[in-house]
Short mmCIF file of N, CA and C in Angstrom, two decimals:
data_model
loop_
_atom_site.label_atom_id
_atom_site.label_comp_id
_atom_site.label_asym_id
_atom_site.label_seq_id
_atom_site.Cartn_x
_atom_site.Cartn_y
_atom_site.Cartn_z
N UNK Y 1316 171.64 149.25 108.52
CA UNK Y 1316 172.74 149.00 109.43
C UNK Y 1316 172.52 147.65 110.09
N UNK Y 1317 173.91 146.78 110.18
CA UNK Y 1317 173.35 145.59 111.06
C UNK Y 1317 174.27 145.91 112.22
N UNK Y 1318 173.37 145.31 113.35
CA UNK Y 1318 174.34 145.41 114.78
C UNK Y 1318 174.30 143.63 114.78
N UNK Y 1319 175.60 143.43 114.99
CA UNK Y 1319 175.77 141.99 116.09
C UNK Y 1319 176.15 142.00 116.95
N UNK Y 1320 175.02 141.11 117.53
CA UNK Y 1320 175.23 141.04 119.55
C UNK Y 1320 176.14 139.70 119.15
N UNK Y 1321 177.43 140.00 119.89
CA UNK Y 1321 178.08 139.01 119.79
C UNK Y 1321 178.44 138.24 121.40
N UNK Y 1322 178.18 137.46 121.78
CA UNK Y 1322 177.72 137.16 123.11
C UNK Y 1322 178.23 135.63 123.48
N UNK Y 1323 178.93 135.33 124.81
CA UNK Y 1323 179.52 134.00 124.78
C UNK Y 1323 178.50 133.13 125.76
N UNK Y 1324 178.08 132.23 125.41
CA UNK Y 1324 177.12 131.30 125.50
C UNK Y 1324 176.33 130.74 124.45
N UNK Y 1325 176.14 129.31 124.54
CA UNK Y 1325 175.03 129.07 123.18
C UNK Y 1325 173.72 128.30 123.98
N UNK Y 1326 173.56 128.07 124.97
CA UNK Y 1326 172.65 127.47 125.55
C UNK Y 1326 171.73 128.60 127.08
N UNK Y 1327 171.06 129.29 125.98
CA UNK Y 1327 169.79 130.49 126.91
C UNK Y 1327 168.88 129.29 127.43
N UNK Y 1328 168.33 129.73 128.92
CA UNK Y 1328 167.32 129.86 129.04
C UNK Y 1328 166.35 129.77 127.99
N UNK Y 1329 165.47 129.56 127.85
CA UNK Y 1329 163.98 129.85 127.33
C UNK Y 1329 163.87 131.42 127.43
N UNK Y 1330 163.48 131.76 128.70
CA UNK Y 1330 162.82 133.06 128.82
C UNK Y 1330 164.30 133.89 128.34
N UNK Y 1331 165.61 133.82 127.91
CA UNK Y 1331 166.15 134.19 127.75
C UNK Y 1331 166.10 134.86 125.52
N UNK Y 1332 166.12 133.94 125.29
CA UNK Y 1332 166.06 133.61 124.32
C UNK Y 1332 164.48 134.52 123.59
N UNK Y 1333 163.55 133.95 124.67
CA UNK Y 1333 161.94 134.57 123.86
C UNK Y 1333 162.12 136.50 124.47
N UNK Y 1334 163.22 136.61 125.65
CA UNK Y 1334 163.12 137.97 125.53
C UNK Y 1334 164.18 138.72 124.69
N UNK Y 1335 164.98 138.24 124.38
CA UNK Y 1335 165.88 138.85 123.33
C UNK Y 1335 165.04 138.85 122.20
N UNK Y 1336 164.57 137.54 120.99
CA UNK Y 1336 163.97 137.72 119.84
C UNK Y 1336 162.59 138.39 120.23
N UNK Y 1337 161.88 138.93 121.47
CA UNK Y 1337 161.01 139.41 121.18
C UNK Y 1337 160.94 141.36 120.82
N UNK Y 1338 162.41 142.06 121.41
CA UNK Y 1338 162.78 143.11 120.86
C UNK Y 1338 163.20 143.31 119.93
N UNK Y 1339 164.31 141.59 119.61
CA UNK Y 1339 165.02 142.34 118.18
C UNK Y 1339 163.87 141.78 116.99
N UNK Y 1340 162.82 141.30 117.00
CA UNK Y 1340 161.46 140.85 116.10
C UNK Y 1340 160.63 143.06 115.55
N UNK Y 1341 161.20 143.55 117.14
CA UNK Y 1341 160.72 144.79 116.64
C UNK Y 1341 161.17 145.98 116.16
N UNK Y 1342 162.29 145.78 116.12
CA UNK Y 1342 163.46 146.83 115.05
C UNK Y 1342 163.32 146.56 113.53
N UNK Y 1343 163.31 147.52 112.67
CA UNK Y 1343 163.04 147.42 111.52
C UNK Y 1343 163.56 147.15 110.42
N UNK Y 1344 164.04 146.32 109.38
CA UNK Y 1344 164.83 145.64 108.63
C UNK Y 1344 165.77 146.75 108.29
N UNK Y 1345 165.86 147.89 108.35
CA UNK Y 1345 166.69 148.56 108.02
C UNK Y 1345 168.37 148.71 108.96
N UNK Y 1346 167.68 148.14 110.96
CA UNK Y 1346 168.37 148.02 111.94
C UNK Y 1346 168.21 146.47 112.23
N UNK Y 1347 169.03 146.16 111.15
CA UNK Y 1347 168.44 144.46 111.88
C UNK Y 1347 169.89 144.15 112.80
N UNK Y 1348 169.46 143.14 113.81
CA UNK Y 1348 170.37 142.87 115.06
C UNK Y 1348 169.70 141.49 114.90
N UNK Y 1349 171.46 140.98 115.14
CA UNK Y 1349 172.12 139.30 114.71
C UNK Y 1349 172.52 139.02 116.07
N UNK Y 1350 172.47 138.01 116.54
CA UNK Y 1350 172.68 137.50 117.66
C UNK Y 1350 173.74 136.17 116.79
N UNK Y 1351 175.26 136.69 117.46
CA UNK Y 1351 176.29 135.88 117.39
C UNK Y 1351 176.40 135.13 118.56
N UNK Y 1352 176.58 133.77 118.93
CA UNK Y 1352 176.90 133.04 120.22
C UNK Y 1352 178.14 132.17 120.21
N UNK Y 1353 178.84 132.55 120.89
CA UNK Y 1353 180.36 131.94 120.99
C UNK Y 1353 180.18 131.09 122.10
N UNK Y 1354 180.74 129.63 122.03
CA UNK Y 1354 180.78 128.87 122.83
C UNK Y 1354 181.91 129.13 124.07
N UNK Y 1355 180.95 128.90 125.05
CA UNK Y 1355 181.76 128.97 126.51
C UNK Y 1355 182.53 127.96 126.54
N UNK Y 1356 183.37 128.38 127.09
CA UNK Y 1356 184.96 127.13 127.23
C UNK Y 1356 184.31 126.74 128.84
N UNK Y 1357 184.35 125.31 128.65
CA UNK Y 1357 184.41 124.06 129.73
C UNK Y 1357 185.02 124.73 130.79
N UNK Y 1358 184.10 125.37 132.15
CA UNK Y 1358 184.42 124.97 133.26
C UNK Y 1358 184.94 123.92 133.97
N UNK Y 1359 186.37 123.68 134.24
CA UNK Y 1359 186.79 122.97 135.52
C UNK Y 1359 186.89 123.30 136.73
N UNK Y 1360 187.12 121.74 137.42
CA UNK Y 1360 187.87 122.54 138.72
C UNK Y 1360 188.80 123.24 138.79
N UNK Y 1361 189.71 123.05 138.67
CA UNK Y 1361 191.10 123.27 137.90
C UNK Y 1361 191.35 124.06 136.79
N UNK Y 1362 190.60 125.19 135.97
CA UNK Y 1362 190.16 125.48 135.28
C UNK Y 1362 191.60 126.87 134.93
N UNK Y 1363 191.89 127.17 134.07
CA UNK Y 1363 192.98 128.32 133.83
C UNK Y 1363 192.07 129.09 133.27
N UNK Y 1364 191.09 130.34 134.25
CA UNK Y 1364 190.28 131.00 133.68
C UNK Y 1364 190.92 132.09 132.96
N UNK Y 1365 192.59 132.37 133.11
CA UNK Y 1365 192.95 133.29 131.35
C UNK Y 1365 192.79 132.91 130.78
N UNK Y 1366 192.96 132.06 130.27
CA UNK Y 1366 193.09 131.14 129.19
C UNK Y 1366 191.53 130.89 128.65
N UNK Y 1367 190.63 130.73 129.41
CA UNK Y 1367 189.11 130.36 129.04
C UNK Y 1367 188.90 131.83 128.68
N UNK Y 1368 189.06 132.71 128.90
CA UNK Y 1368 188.80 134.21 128.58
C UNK Y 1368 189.45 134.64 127.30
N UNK Y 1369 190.43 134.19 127.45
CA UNK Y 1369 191.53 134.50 125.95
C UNK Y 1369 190.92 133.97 124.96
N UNK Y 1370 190.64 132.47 125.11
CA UNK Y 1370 189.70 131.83 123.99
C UNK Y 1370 188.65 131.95 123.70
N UNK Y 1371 187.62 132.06 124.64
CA UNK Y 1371 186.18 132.82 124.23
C UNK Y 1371 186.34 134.31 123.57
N UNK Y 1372 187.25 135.11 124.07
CA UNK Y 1372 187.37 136.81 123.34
C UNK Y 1372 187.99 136.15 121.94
N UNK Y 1373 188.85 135.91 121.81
CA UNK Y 1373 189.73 135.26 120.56
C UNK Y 1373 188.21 135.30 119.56
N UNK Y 1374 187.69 134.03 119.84
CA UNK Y 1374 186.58 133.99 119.21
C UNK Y 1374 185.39 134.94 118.64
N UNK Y 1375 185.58 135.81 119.90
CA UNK Y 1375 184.40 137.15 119.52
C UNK Y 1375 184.97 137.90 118.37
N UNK Y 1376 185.98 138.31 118.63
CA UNK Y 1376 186.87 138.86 117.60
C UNK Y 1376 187.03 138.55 116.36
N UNK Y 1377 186.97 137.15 116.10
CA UNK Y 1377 186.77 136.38 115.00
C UNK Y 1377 185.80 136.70 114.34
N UNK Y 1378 184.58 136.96 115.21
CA UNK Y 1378 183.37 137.25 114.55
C UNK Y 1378 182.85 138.72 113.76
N UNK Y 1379 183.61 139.32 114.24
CA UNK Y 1379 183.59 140.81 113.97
C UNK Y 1379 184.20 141.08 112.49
N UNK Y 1380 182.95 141.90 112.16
CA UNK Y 1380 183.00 142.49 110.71
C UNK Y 1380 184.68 143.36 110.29
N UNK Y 1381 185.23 143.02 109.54
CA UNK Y 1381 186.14 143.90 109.63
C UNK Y 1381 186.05 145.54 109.59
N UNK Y 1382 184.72 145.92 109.37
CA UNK Y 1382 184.93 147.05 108.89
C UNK Y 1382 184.35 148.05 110.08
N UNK Y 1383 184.02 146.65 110.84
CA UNK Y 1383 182.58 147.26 112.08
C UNK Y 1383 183.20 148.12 113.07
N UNK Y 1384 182.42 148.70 113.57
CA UNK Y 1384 182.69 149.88 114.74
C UNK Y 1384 182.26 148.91 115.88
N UNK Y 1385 183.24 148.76 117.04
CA UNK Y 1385 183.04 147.62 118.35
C UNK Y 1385 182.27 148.77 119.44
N UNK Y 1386 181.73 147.69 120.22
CA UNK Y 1386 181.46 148.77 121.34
C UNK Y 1386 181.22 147.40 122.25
N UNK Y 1387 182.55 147.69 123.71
CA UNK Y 1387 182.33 146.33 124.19
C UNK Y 1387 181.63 146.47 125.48
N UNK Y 1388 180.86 145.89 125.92
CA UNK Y 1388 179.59 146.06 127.27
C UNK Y 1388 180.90 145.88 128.22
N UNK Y 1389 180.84 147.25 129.51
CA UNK Y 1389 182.37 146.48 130.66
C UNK Y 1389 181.89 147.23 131.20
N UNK Y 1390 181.66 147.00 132.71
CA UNK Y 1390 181.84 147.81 133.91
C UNK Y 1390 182.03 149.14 134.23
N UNK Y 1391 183.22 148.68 133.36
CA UNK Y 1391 184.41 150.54 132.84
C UNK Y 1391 184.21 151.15 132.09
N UNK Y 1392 182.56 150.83 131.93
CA UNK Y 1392 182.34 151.76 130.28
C UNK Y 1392 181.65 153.07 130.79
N UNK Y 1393 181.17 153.73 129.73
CA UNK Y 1393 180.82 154.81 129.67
C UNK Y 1393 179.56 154.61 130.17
N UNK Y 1394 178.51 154.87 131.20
CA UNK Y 1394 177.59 154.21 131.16
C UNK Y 1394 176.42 155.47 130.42
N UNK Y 1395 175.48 155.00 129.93
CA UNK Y 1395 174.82 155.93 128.81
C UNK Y 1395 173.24 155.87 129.22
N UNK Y 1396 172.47 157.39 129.45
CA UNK Y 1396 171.12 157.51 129.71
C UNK Y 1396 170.28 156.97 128.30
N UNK Y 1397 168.89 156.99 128.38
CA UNK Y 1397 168.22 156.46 126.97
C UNK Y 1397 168.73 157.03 125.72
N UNK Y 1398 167.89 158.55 126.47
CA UNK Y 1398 168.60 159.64 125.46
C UNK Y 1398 170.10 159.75 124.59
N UNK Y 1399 171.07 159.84 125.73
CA UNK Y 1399 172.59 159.40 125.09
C UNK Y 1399 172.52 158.06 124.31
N UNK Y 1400 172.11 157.29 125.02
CA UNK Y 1400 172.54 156.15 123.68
C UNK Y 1400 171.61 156.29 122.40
N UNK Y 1401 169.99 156.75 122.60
CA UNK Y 1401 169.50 156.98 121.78
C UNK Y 1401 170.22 158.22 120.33
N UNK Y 1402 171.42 159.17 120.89
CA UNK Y 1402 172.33 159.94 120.41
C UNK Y 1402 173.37 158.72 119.57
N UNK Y 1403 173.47 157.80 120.47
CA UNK Y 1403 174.72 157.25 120.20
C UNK Y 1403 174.55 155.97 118.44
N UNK Y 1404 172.89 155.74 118.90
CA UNK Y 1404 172.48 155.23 117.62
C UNK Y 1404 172.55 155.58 116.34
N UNK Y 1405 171.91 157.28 116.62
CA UNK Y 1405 172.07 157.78 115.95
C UNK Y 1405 173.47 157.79 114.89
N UNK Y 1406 174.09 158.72 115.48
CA UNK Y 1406 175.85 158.29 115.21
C UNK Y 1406 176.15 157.41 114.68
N UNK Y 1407 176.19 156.34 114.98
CA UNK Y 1407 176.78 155.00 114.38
C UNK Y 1407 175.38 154.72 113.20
N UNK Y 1408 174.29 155.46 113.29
CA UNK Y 1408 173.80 154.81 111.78
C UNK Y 1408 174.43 155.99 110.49
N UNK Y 1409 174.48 157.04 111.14
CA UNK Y 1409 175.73 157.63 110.62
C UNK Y 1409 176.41 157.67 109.56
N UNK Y 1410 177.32 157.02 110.80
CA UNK Y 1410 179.03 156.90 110.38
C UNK Y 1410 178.72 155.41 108.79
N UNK Y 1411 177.82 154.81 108.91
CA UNK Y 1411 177.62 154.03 107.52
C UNK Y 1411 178.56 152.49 107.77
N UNK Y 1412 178.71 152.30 108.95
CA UNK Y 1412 179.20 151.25 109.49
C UNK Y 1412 178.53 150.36 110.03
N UNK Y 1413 178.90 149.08 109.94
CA UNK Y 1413 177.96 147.92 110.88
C UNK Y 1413 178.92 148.13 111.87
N UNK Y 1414 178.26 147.68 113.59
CA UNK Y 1414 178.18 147.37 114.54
C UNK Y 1414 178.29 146.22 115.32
N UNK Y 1415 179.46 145.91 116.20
CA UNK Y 1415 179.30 144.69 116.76
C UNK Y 1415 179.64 145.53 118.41
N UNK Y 1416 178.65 144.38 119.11
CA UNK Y 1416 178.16 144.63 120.70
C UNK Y 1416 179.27 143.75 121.47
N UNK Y 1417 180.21 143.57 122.09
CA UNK Y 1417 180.68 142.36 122.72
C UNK Y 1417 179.99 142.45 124.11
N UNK Y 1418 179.71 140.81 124.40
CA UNK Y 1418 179.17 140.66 126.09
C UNK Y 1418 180.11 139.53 126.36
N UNK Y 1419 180.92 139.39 127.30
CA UNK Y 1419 181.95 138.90 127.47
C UNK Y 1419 180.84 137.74 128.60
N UNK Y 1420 181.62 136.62 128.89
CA UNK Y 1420 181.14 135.51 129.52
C UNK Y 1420 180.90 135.91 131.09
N UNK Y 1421 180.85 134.67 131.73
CA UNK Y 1421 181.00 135.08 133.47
C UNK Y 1421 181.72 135.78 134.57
N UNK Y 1422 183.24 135.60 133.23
CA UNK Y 1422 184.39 135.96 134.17
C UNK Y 1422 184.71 137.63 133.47
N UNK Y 1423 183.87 137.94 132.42
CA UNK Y 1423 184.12 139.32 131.52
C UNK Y 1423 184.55 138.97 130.32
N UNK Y 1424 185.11 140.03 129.76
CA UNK Y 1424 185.62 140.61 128.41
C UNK Y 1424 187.55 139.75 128.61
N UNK Y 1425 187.92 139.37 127.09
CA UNK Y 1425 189.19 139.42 127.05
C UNK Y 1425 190.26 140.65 126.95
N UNK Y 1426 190.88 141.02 127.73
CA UNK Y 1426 191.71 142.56 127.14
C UNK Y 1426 191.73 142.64 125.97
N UNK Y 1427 192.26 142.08 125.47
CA UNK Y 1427 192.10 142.13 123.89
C UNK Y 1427 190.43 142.51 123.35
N UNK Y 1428 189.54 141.97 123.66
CA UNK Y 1428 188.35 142.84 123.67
C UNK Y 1428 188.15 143.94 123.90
N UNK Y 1429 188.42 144.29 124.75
CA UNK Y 1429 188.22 145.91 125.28
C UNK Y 1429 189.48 146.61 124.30
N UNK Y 1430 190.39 145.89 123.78
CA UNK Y 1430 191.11 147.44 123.40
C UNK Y 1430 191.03 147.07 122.08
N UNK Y 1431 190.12 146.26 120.90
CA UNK Y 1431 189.26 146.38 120.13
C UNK Y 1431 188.37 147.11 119.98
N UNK Y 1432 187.70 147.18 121.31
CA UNK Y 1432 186.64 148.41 120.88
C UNK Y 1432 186.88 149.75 120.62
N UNK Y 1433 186.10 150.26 119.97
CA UNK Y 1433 186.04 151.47 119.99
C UNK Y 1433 185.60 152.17 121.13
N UNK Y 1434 184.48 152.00 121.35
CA UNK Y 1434 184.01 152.30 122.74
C UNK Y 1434 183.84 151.39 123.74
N UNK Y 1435 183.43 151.68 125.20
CA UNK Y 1435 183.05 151.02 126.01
C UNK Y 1435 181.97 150.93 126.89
N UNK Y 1436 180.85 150.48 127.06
CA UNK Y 1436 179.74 150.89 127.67
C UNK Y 1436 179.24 150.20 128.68
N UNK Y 1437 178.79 151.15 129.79
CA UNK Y 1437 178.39 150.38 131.01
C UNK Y 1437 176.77 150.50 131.04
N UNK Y 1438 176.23 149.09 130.73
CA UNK Y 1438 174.77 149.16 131.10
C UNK Y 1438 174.47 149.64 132.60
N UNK Y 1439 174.90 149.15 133.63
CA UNK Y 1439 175.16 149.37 134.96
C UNK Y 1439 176.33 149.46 136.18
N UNK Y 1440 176.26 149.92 137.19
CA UNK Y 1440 177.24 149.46 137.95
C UNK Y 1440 176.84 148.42 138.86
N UNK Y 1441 175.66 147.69 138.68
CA UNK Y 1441 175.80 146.28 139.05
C UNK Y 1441 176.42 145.03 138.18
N UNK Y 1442 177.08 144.03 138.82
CA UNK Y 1442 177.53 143.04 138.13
C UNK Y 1442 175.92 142.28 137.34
N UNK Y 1443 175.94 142.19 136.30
CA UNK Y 1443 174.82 141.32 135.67
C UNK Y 1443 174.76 139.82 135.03
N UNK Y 1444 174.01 139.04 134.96
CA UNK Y 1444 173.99 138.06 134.49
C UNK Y 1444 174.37 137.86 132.91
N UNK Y 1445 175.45 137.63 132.23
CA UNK Y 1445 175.68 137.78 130.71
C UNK Y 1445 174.32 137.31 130.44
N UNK Y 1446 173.39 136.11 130.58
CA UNK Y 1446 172.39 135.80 129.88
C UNK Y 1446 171.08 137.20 129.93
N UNK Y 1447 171.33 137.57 130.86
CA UNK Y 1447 170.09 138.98 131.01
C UNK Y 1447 170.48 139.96 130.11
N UNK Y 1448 172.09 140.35 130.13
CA UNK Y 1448 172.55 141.85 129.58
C UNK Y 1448 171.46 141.15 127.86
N UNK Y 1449 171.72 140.46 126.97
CA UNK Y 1449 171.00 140.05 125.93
C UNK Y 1449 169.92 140.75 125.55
N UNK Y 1450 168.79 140.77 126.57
CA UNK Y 1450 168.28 141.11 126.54
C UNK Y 1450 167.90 142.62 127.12
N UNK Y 1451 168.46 143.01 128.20
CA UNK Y 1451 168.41 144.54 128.41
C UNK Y 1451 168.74 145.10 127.33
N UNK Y 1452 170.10 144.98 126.39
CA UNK Y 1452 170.44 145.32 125.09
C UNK Y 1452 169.72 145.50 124.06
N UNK Y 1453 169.05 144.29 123.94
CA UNK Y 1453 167.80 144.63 122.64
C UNK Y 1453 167.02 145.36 123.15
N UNK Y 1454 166.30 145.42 124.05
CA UNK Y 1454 165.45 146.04 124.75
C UNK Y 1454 166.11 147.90 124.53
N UNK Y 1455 167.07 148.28 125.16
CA UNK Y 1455 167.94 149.17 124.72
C UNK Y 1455 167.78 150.08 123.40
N UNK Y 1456 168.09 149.47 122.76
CA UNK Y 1456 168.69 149.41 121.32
C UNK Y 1456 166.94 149.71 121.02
N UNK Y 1457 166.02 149.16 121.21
CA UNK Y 1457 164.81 149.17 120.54
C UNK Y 1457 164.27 150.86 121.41
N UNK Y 1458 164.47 150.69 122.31
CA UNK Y 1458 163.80 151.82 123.00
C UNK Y 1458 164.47 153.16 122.53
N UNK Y 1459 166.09 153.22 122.50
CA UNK Y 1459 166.71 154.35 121.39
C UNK Y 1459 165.70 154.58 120.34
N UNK Y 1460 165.77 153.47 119.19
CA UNK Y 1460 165.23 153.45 118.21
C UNK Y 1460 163.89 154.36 118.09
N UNK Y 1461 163.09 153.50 118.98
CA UNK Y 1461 162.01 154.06 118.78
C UNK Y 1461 161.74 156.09 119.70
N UNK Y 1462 162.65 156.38 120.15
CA UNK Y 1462 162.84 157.81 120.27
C UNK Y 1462 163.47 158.62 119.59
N UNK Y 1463 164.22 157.91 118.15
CA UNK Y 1463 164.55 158.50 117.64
C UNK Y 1463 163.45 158.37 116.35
N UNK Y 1464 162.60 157.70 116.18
CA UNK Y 1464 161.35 157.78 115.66
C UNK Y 1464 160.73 158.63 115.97
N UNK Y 1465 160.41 159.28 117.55
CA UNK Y 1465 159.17 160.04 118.31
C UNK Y 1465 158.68 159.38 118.68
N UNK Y 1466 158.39 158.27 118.92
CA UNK Y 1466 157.41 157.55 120.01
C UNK Y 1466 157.85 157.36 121.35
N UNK Y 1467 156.41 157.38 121.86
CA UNK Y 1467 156.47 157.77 123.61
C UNK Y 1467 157.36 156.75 124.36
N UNK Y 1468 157.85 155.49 123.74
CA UNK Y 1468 158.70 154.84 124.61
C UNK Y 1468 159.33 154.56 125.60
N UNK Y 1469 160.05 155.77 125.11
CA UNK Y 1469 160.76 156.31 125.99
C UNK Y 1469 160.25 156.47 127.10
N UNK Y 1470 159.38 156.69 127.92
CA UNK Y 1470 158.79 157.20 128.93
C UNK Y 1470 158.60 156.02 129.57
#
C-alpha cells in the first residue's frame, strides 16, 4: 500500500524534515509513505487568501491517485485514539487502495478538499503548525503499524 502525505509547503525546517523521514525510514516497503509538497502561494499584504487556498487545494487534488481513498487532516474531523486509527490502517490496507493524507496550509484545507475526502480526521483540537502535523502523522501511522504488528509501541 502507498500512503501520500500530500502537504502544502516545500521549504521544512531541518528538524522538520529529519523528523518526518526519520518515521517514514521505519515503515516497511510494503507501507511505503511519499511525502508530496505543494507549493505555498505568495503571501501578501493584500493577499486574497480564497484564492491562495483554492490554488494550493486545486493542487493537492492534482496530486491524488485517482483511485486513492482521501482522508483530509481538519479540525472537523473525526478525531481517532492509537488503537482506532491503528483499526483504521488496518481497513484501508484492506480495501486494496492507495491512500492520500491532505494537510492543508496555514489558513487550512480548500472546501473542495474536504468534500474530496472520504474521511476526515482530527489529530487534535488544538490549532497545529502544518510543518509539525508532518510529522505527528508519520509518527502516527508508524505507531498504528507497529500495533498492528504486536509491538509494545504503543505504550
Amino acid at each position: 500500500m502507498r500512503i501520500q502525505l500530500i502537504g502544502v509547503g516545500t521549504k521544512m525546517p531541518n528538524w522538520v524534515v529529519q523528523g518526518y523521514h526519520e518515521y517514514q525510514k521505519r515503515l516497511p516497503a510494503s507501507l511505503s509513505l511519499e511525502l508530496v509538497e505543494v507549493p505555498l502561494t505568495v503571501r501578501g499584504k493584500n493577499a486574497d487568501v480564497g484564492r491562495m487556498i483554492q490554488k494550493e487545494g486545486q493542487a493537492m487534488l492534482n496530486a491524488i491517485g485517482k483511485q486513492d481513498r482521501v482522508v483530509a487532516l481538519d479540525l472537523k474531523g473525526k478525531p481517532w485514539s492509537t488503537e482506532q486509527l491503528s483499526e483504521q490502517l488496518a481497513d484501508w490496507q484492506m480495501s486494496g487502495q492507495n491512500l492520500s493524507l491532505l494537510i492543508g496550509g496555514p489558513e487550512g484545507l480548500s472546501p473542495e478538499c474536504r468534500q474530496r475526502a472520504d474521511q476526515l480526521w482530527s489529530l487534535s483540537p488544538l490549532t497545529l503548525p502544518h510543518p509539525m502535523v508532518r510529522i505527528l502523522v508519520a509518527e502516527q501511522l508508524y505507531r498504528a503499524w507497529s500495533l498492528l504488528q504486536g509491538h509494545p509501541y504503543h505504550k
